[in-house]
Coordinates of C-alpha atoms in Angstrom, one line a residue:
X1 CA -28.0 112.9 155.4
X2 CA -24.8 115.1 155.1
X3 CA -22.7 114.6 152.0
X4 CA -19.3 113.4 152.7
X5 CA -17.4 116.9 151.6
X6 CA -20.0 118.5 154.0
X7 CA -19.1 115.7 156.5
X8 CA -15.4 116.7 156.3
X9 CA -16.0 120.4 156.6
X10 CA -18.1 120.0 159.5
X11 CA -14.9 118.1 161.1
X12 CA -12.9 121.1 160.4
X13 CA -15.4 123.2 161.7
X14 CA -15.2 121.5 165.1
X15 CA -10.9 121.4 164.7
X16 CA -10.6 125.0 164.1
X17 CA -14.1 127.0 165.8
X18 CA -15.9 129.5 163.8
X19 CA -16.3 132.1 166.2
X20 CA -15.0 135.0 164.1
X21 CA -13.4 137.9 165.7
X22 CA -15.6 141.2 165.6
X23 CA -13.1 143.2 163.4
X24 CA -13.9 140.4 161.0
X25 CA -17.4 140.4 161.0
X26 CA -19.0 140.5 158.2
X27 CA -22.0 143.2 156.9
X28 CA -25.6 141.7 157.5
X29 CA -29.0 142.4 155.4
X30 CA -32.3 141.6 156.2
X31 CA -35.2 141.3 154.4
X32 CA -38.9 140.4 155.0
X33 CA -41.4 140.5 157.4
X34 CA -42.6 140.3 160.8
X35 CA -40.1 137.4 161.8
X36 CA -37.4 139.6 161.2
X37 CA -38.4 142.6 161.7
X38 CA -36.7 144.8 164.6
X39 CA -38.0 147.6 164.6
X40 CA -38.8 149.5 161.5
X41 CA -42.6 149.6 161.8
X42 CA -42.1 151.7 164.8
X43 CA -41.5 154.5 162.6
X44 CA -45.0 154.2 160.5
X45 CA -48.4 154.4 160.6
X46 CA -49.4 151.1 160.8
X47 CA -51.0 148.6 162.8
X48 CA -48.6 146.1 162.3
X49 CA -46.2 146.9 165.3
X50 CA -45.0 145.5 168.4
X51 CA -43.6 148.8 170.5
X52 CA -45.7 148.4 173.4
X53 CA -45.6 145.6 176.3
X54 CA -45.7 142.4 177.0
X55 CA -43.3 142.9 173.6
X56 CA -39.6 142.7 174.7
X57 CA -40.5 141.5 178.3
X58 CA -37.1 139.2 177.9
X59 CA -35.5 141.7 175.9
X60 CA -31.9 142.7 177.7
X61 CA -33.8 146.4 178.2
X62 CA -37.0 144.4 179.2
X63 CA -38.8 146.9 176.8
X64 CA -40.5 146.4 173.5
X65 CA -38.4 147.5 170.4
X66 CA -40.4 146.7 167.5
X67 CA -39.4 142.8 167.2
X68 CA -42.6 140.2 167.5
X69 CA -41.2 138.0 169.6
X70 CA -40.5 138.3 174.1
X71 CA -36.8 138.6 173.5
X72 CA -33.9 138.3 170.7
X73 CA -35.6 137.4 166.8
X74 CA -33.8 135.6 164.8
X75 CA -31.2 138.0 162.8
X76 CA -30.2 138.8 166.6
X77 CA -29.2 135.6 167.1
X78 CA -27.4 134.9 163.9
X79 CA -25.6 138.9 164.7
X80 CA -24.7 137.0 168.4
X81 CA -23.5 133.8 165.8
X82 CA -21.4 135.6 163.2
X83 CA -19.3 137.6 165.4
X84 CA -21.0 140.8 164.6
X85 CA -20.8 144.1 167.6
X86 CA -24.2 144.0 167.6
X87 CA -27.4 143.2 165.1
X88 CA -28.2 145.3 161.9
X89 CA -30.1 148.2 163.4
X90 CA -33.9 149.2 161.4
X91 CA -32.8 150.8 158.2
X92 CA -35.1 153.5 159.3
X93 CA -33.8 154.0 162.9
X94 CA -31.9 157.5 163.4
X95 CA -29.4 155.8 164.9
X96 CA -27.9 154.1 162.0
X97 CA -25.9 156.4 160.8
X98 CA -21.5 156.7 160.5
X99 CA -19.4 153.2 161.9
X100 CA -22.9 152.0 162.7
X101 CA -24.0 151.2 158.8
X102 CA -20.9 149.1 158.2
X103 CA -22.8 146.8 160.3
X104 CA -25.0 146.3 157.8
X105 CA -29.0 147.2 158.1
X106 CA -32.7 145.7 158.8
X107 CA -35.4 146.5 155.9
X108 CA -37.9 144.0 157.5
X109 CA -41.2 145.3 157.8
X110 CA -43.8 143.8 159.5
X111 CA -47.3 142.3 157.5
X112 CA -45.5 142.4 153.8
X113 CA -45.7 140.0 151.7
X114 CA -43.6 138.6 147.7
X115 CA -46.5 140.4 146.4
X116 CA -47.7 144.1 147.0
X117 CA -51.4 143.6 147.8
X118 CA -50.3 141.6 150.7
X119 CA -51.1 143.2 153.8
X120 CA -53.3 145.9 152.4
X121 CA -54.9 145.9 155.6
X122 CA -51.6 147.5 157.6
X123 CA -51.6 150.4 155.1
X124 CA -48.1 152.0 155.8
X125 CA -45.6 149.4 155.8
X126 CA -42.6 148.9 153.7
X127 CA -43.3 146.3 150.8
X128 CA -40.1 144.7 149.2
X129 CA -39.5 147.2 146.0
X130 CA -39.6 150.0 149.0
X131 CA -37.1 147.7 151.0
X132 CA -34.9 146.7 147.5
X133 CA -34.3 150.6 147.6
X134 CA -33.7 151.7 150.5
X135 CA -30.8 148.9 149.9
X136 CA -29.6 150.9 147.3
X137 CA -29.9 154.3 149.6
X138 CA -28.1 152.4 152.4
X139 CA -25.5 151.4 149.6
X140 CA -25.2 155.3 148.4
X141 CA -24.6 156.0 152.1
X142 CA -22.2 153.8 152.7
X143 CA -20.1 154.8 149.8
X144 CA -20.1 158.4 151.0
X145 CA -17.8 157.0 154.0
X146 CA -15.8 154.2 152.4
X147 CA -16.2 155.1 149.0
X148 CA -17.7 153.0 145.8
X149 CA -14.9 150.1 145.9
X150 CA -15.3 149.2 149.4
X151 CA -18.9 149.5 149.6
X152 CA -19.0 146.9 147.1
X153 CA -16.8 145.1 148.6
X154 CA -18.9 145.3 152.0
X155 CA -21.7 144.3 150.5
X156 CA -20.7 141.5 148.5
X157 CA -18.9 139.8 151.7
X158 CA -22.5 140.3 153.4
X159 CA -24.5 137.7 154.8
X160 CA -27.9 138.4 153.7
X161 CA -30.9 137.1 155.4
X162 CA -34.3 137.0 153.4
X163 CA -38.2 135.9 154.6
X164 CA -41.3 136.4 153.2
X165 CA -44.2 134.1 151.9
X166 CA -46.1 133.2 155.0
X167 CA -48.4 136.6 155.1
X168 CA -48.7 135.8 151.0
X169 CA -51.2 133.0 152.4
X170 CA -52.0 134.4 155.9
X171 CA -52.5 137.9 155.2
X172 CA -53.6 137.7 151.2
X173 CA -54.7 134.2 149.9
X174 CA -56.6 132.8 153.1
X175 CA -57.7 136.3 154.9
X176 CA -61.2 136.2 154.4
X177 CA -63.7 133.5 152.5
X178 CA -63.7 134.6 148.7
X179 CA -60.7 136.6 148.8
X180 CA -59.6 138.3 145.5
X181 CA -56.4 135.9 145.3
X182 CA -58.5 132.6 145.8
X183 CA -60.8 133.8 143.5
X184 CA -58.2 134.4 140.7
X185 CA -56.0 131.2 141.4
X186 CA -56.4 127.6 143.0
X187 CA -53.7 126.9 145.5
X188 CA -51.7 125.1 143.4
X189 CA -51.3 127.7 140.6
X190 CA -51.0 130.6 143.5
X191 CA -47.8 128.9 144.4
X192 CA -46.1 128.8 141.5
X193 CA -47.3 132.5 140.5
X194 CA -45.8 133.1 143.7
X195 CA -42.3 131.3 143.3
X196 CA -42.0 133.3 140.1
X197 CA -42.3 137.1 141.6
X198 CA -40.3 135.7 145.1
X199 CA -37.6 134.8 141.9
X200 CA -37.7 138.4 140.4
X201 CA -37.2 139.8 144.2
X202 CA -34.2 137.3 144.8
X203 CA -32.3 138.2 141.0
X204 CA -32.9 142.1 142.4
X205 CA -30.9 141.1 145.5
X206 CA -28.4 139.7 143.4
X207 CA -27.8 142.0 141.5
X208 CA -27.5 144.9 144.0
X209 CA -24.2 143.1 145.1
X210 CA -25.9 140.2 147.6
X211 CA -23.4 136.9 147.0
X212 CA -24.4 134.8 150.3
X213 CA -28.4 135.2 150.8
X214 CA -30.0 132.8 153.4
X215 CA -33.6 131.9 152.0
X216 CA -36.0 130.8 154.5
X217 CA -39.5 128.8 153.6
X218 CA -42.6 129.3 155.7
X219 CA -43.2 127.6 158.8
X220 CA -45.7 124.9 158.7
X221 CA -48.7 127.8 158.5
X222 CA -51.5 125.6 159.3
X223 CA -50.3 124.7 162.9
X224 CA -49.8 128.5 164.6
X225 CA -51.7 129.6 167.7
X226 CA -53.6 132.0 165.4
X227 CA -55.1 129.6 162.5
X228 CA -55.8 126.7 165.4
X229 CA -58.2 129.5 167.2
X230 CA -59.6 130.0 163.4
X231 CA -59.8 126.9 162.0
X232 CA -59.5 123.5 164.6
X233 CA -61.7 122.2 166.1
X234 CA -59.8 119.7 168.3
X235 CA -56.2 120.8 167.6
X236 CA -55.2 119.9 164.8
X237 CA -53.4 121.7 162.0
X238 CA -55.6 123.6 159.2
X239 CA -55.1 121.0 155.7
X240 CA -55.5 123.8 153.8
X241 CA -52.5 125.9 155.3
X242 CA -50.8 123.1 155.5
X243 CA -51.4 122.0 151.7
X244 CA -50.1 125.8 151.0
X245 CA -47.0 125.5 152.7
X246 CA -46.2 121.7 151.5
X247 CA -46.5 122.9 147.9
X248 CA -44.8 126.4 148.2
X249 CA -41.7 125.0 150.3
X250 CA -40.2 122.3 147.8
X251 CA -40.7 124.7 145.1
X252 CA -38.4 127.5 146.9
X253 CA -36.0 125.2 146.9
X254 CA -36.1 124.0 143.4
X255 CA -36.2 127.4 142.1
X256 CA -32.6 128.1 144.3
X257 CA -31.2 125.4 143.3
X258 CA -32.2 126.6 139.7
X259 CA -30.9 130.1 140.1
X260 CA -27.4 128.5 141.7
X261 CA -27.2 126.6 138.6
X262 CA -27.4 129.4 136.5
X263 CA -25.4 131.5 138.5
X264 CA -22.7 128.6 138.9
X265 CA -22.4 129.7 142.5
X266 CA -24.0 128.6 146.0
X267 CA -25.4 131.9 146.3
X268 CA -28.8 131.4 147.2
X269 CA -29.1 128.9 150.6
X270 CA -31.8 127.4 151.2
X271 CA -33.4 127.2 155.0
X272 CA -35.6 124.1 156.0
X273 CA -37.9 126.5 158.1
X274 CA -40.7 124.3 157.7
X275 CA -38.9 121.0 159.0
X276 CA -37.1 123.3 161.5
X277 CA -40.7 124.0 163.0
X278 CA -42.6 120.6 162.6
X279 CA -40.2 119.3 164.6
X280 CA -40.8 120.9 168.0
X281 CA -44.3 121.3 166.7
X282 CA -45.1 117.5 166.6
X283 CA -42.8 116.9 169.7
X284 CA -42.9 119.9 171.7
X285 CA -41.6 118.0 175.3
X286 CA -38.3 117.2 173.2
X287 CA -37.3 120.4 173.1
X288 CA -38.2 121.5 176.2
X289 CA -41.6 123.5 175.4
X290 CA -45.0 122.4 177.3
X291 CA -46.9 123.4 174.3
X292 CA -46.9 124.1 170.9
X293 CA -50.6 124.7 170.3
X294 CA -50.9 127.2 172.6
X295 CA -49.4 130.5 172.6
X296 CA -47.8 132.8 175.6
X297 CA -49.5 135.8 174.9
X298 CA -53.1 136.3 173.4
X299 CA -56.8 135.1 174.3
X300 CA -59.6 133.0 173.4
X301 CA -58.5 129.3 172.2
X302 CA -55.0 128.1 172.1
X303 CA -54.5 132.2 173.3
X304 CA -54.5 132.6 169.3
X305 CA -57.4 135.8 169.3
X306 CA -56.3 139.3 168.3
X307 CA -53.1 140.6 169.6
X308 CA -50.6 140.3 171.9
X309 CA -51.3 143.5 174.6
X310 CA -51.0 144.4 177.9
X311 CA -54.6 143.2 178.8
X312 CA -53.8 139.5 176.9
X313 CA -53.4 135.9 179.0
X314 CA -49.2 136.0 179.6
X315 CA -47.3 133.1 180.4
X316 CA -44.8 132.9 183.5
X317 CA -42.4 131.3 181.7
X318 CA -41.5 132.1 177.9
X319 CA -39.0 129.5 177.7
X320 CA -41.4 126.9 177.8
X321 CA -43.8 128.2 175.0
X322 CA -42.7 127.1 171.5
X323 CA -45.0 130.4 170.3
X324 CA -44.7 134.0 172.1
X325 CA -47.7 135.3 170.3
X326 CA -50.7 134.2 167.8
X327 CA -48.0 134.2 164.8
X328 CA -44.6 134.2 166.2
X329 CA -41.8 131.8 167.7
X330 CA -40.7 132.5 171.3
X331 CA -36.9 133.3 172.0
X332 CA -36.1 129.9 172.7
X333 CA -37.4 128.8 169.4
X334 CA -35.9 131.1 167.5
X335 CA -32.5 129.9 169.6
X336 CA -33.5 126.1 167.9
X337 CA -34.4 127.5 164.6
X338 CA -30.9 129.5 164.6
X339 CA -29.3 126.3 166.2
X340 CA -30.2 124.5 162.9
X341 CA -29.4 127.2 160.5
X342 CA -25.9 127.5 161.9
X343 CA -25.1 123.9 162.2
X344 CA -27.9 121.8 160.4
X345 CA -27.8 119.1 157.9
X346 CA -28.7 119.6 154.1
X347 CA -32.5 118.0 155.3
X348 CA -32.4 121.8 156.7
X349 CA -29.8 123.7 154.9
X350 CA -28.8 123.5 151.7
X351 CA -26.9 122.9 149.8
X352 CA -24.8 123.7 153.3
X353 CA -25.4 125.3 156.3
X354 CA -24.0 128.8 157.7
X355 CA -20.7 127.3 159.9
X356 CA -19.9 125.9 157.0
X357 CA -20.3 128.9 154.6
X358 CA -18.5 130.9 157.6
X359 CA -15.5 128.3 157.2
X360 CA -15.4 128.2 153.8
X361 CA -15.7 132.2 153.3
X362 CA -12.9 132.4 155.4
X363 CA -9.9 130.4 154.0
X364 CA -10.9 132.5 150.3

């Protein structure tokens, strides 16, 4: 349930808008992987890439850019909710240069993970110390046009977005039968081990200037396209993803609350991602999906097989598909997961959701 002051600043919210004007738009980061990525795997050798069709097929160019998903991902649709002129380009896109980099900038990559051995099998991608500085290059660049003040300034007025942890299990921990992770921890003592370097990566971010940082959990792992093709036989959701996912989500959010306390400021907001999922998961026809078990785009069961490509099964209609590929969210779920991010109770934001962080950041 919403706490009463939370109450009383949604109220507000819905008295005085929170659409913000572009020439107040604030900077936006992003960090992570392949749920936020747009784009800057396109520029490596990897595997990990989405730059060819059916990627992008709802995409305003109707070509694929580099973000998994059939359309907008979700730091385009928080860009489109902010106010911003358009979303955070890839860091590594030679287009983001001058006016374009107060903006702000994408350092997702694609297949990484909180810890470096994750994703060993995409070779070239950029893990989070790579991403951490090329944050502090973007923040060298930036003061060679404003200067060292401003830059500051910029980016401590940012909104920073931040997602990792799901290829930590997917693409690590549960990869292959006797992997070197599952055969150095048990689940429960990989999630804490976890927790603490996802803690060291979050205190860097800090202190590089980032004040408002939007920390998403995984999605409920067990129940994608990709691990029912693997691992259900009639269905249902793997117990062992699932188990990974219900331990490693409540203690992101202890440890944020932790780090607020010590901080003595809401910097680090926790985002529900989990919840945010189950729910059209469970109850797909709510939301107006057919499906949630299978995806748009892939083959074999539940379409969850290898990649998305131009030779895969492709739905007609995205919009009723609550996954575009094995891994990823559609558009339209990414529009419900945003939905809840923006406007959201503390069961999915907390300690308050972005509106009200928009409202509040605004009368200081």
């Amino acid at each position: 349930m919403a706490t009463p002051s939370f109450s009383i600043i949604l109220s507000l919210l819905l008295i005085i808008g929170v659409g913000i004007s572009q020439s107040e738009a604030r900077a936006f980061f992003v960090f992570g992987d392949s749920l936020v990525d747009s784009g800057n795997n396109n520029y490596l050798a990897t595997t990990a890439r989405a730059d060819s069709p059916p990627y992008g097929i709802d995409y305003p160019t109707r070509r694929a850019t580099g973000r998994f998903s059939n359309g907008y991902n979700i730091p385009d649709i928080i860009s489109q909710q902010i106010g911003s002129s358009e979303s955070p380009l890839p860091y590594l896109s030679p287009s983001l240069t001058g006016q374009r980099l107060l903006v702000g900038a994408n350092f997702a990559s694609a297949g990484i993970g909180i810890l470096n051995d994750t994703g060993v099998q995409f070779i070239n991608i950029i893990r989070m110390p790579q991403q951490l500085d090329y944050f502090r290059q973007y923040q060298r660049r930036v003061s060679g046009l404003i200067g060292e003040a401003s830059t500051q300034r910029l980016v401590n007025q940012a909104l920073v977005l931040m997602t990792l942890g799901g290829n930590d299990f997917v693409n690590n921990y549960f990869l292959v039968p006797n992997s070197a992770r599952s055969r150095q921890f048990s689940i429960p003592d990989y999630v804490p081990f976890l927790i603490r370097e996802y803690r060291k990566i979050l205190m860097t971010v800090y202190n590089l200037g980032g004040r408002r940082v939007i920390v998403t959990g995984t999605g409920p792992l067990g129940c994608v396209p990709a691990e029912l093709a693997q691992r259900s036989r009639n269905g249902e959701c793997s117990p062992e993803l699932q188990q990974a996912a219900a331990l490693f989500n409540p203690q992101l959010m202890q440890m944020l609350q932790g780090l607020n306390r010590e901080l003595g400021s809401n910097v680090f907001i926790a985002a529900n991602t989990q919840q945010m999922h189950t729910n059209f998961i469970t109850n797909p026809q709510a939301y107006g999906f057919i499906t949630s078990k299978v995806a748009c785009c892939g083959q074999g069961p539940y379409n969850g097989l290898g990649l998305c490509t131009p030779l895969s099964n492709l739905c007609p209609n995205r919009d009723l598909y609550a996954f575009w590929d094995p891994f990823h969210p559609s558009e339209k779920a990414n529009k419900i997961i945003v939905q809840q991010i923006m406007s959201g109770t503390t069961e999915f934001m907390n300690p308050m959701n972005l509106s009200t962080i928009l409202a509040m950041d605004s009368q200081a």
